Amino acid sequence: MTFTLMSLGSGLLLAAIYAASPLTVWVLLAVAVLFRLAGRGLPHEERRRLVGILAAAFIARVAFVGALFLAGLPHHNDLSIGALAGDEAYYLSRALRSRDILLGFSYGNYDYFVTTDEYGRTSYLGLLTWLQVVFGPTPYSMRLLNALFFLSGATLLYRTVRTAFGSAPALCGLMMLLFLPSLFISSVSLLKESLYFFAASAFFASVVQLVRSRTARHVILLASLTVACLWLLNDLRRGAVMLATAGVAVGMAIRFAGANRRRFALAVTVAAVVGLATLSLPGVRTRVIDGVESAAKTHAGHVFTVGHAYKLMDDGFYMTPEAPSAWDLTLTEPQALRFLVRAAVSFVITPLPWEVRSLGELAYLPEHLLWYLLLALLPFGIAAGWKRDPFVTSLLIGFVLPTAAALAVTNGNVGTLLRLRGLVTPYVLWLGALGFLSIVDALAAGRTGPRNSVAVACPERPVP
């Protein structure tokens, strides 16, 4: 009798939730499937830890979305309800306008103008619109779906890193990835960030499996998945395919050059000779300067807008605000070199703790200090990772360098930099976690011997 009443109550509760938010129920079902697949093939204790971490991460996100729902109670008739920022409000209101037009609820010219605008037109916007049509307005359950995308991407990276480095570094990196505040907030936003992260993670994992695949069937399947990920990345963010393929190319080059000391020395020598010979050609130097000038114009566009800006060029270039498309900017070779050096340094250290201006930047400061710590741990993580799995280590570095370079030379706003740096943070986290554990292992081995080290707990396996 008690069991029957409990079953009836659970059914009524589920029916009530489905009536209020059907997409939420589907997300909960998908999350249960994710938990089951995430721990597949793992030892019982590790599977229990993994599911516990994923469950805690999802519950925390549900609580955050619930708090947003309660905070928005007085404004639930607003098209931008549930939005934390202007871009979120734009995406949601545009999707809802498209829904109203498709269902015949609206015939206004302004609604048609907004929904047919080319700005922001991506597959994510199409998905957001389709969900509004099928499930009704979903300003909060859409956040849970994006949380599902983020957790799925994090799980793909976890399984890939676990195979390469072992369970302890993988779990440590996963916990940081899921609970880092900036990534936590972006994972439940109404923007495309979570879907982009999932596509990038799937691309990373498929490349690793493709290189190690030994059967024609798996090669064809993984190659198809890789192409699909590239298509989605290209649709979500301009230039993403170039950055993704460049990341793979850089990773492959690092793996090839680092195979042994002789090959590394030869690769460095050849790269230096070819680079100097190429730059000695006037035509090549001109094209390089033109590229730097184009990036500098984009950077200055951020500086000339409202917000906390930082400068990469000499001060004289900022005297008069200019539109990037109409600016006849000319840099000398020394000026271009200084711009590139400042861009690289600023990407790593900006903002310095004493340069914090707003409450938002002050709230971000603890995470920013963690970023410094991760960068300090990076050499130790690379060294430890190279011993465990040089290919995955090389690929993690490769996924960081091209994207970091592109962001460094085209940015000029602190808030934008901190947000976009999240594109490379997930890959830095794993190496930083491995570096931290390798230091702990070294200290523990010095005191008690090698038996308790993480490296011994995760025995070596053959790697390509």
PDB file of N, CA and C in Angstrom, residues 10-22 25:
ATOM      1  N   SER A  10       4.639   9.984  -6.980  1.00  0.00           N
ATOM      2  CA  SER A  10       5.734  10.288  -7.913  1.00  0.00           C
ATOM      3  C   SER A  10       5.196  10.539  -9.309  1.00  0.00           C
ATOM      4  N   GLY A  11       4.214   9.721  -9.712  1.00  0.00           N
ATOM      5  CA  GLY A  11       3.629   9.911 -11.034  1.00  0.00           C
ATOM      6  C   GLY A  11       2.918  11.245 -11.163  1.00  0.00           C
ATOM      7  N   LEU A  12       2.165  11.603 -10.124  1.00  0.00           N
ATOM      8  CA  LEU A  12       1.476  12.900 -10.156  1.00  0.00           C
ATOM      9  C   LEU A  12       2.466  14.064 -10.171  1.00  0.00           C
ATOM     10  N   LEU A  13       3.553  13.932  -9.401  1.00  0.00           N
ATOM     11  CA  LEU A  13       4.567  14.984  -9.380  1.00  0.00           C
ATOM     12  C   LEU A  13       5.232  15.122 -10.748  1.00  0.00           C
ATOM     13  N   LEU A  14       5.571  13.976 -11.362  1.00  0.00           N
ATOM     14  CA  LEU A  14       6.192  14.016 -12.675  1.00  0.00           C
ATOM     15  C   LEU A  14       5.245  14.614 -13.711  1.00  0.00           C
ATOM     16  N   ALA A  15       3.951  14.266 -13.612  1.00  0.00           N
ATOM     17  CA  ALA A  15       2.967  14.819 -14.536  1.00  0.00           C
ATOM     18  C   ALA A  15       2.851  16.330 -14.373  1.00  0.00           C
ATOM     19  N   ALA A  16       2.896  16.789 -13.114  1.00  0.00           N
ATOM     20  CA  ALA A  16       2.811  18.229 -12.865  1.00  0.00           C
ATOM     21  C   ALA A  16       4.024  18.955 -13.433  1.00  0.00           C
ATOM     22  N   ILE A  17       5.221  18.362 -13.248  1.00  0.00           N
ATOM     23  CA  ILE A  17       6.440  18.978 -13.787  1.00  0.00           C
ATOM     24  C   ILE A  17       6.388  19.001 -15.313  1.00  0.00           C
ATOM     25  N   TYR A  18       5.900  17.901 -15.911  1.00  0.00           N
ATOM     26  CA  TYR A  18       5.834  17.849 -17.375  1.00  0.00           C
ATOM     27  C   TYR A  18       4.849  18.886 -17.912  1.00  0.00           C
ATOM     28  N   ALA A  19       3.732  19.062 -17.206  1.00  0.00           N
ATOM     29  CA  ALA A  19       2.761  20.061 -17.642  1.00  0.00           C
ATOM     30  C   ALA A  19       3.337  21.465 -17.558  1.00  0.00           C
ATOM     31  N   ALA A  20       4.128  21.717 -16.515  1.00  0.00           N
ATOM     32  CA  ALA A  20       4.709  23.046 -16.347  1.00  0.00           C
ATOM     33  C   ALA A  20       5.901  23.277 -17.260  1.00  0.00           C
ATOM     34  N   SER A  21       6.744  22.234 -17.443  1.00  0.00           N
ATOM     35  CA  SER A  21       7.963  22.397 -18.252  1.00  0.00           C
ATOM     36  C   SER A  21       8.349  21.050 -18.853  1.00  0.00           C
ATOM     37  N   PRO A  22       7.765  20.682 -19.996  1.00  0.00           N
ATOM     38  CA  PRO A  22       8.058  19.366 -20.588  1.00  0.00           C
ATOM     39  C   PRO A  22       9.526  19.174 -20.949  1.00  0.00           C
ATOM     40  N   VAL A  25      11.640  17.699 -18.128  1.00  0.00           N
ATOM     41  CA  VAL A  25      11.529  16.251 -17.941  1.00  0.00           C
ATOM     42  C   VAL A  25      12.430  15.516 -18.925  1.00  0.00           C
TER      43      VAL A  25
END
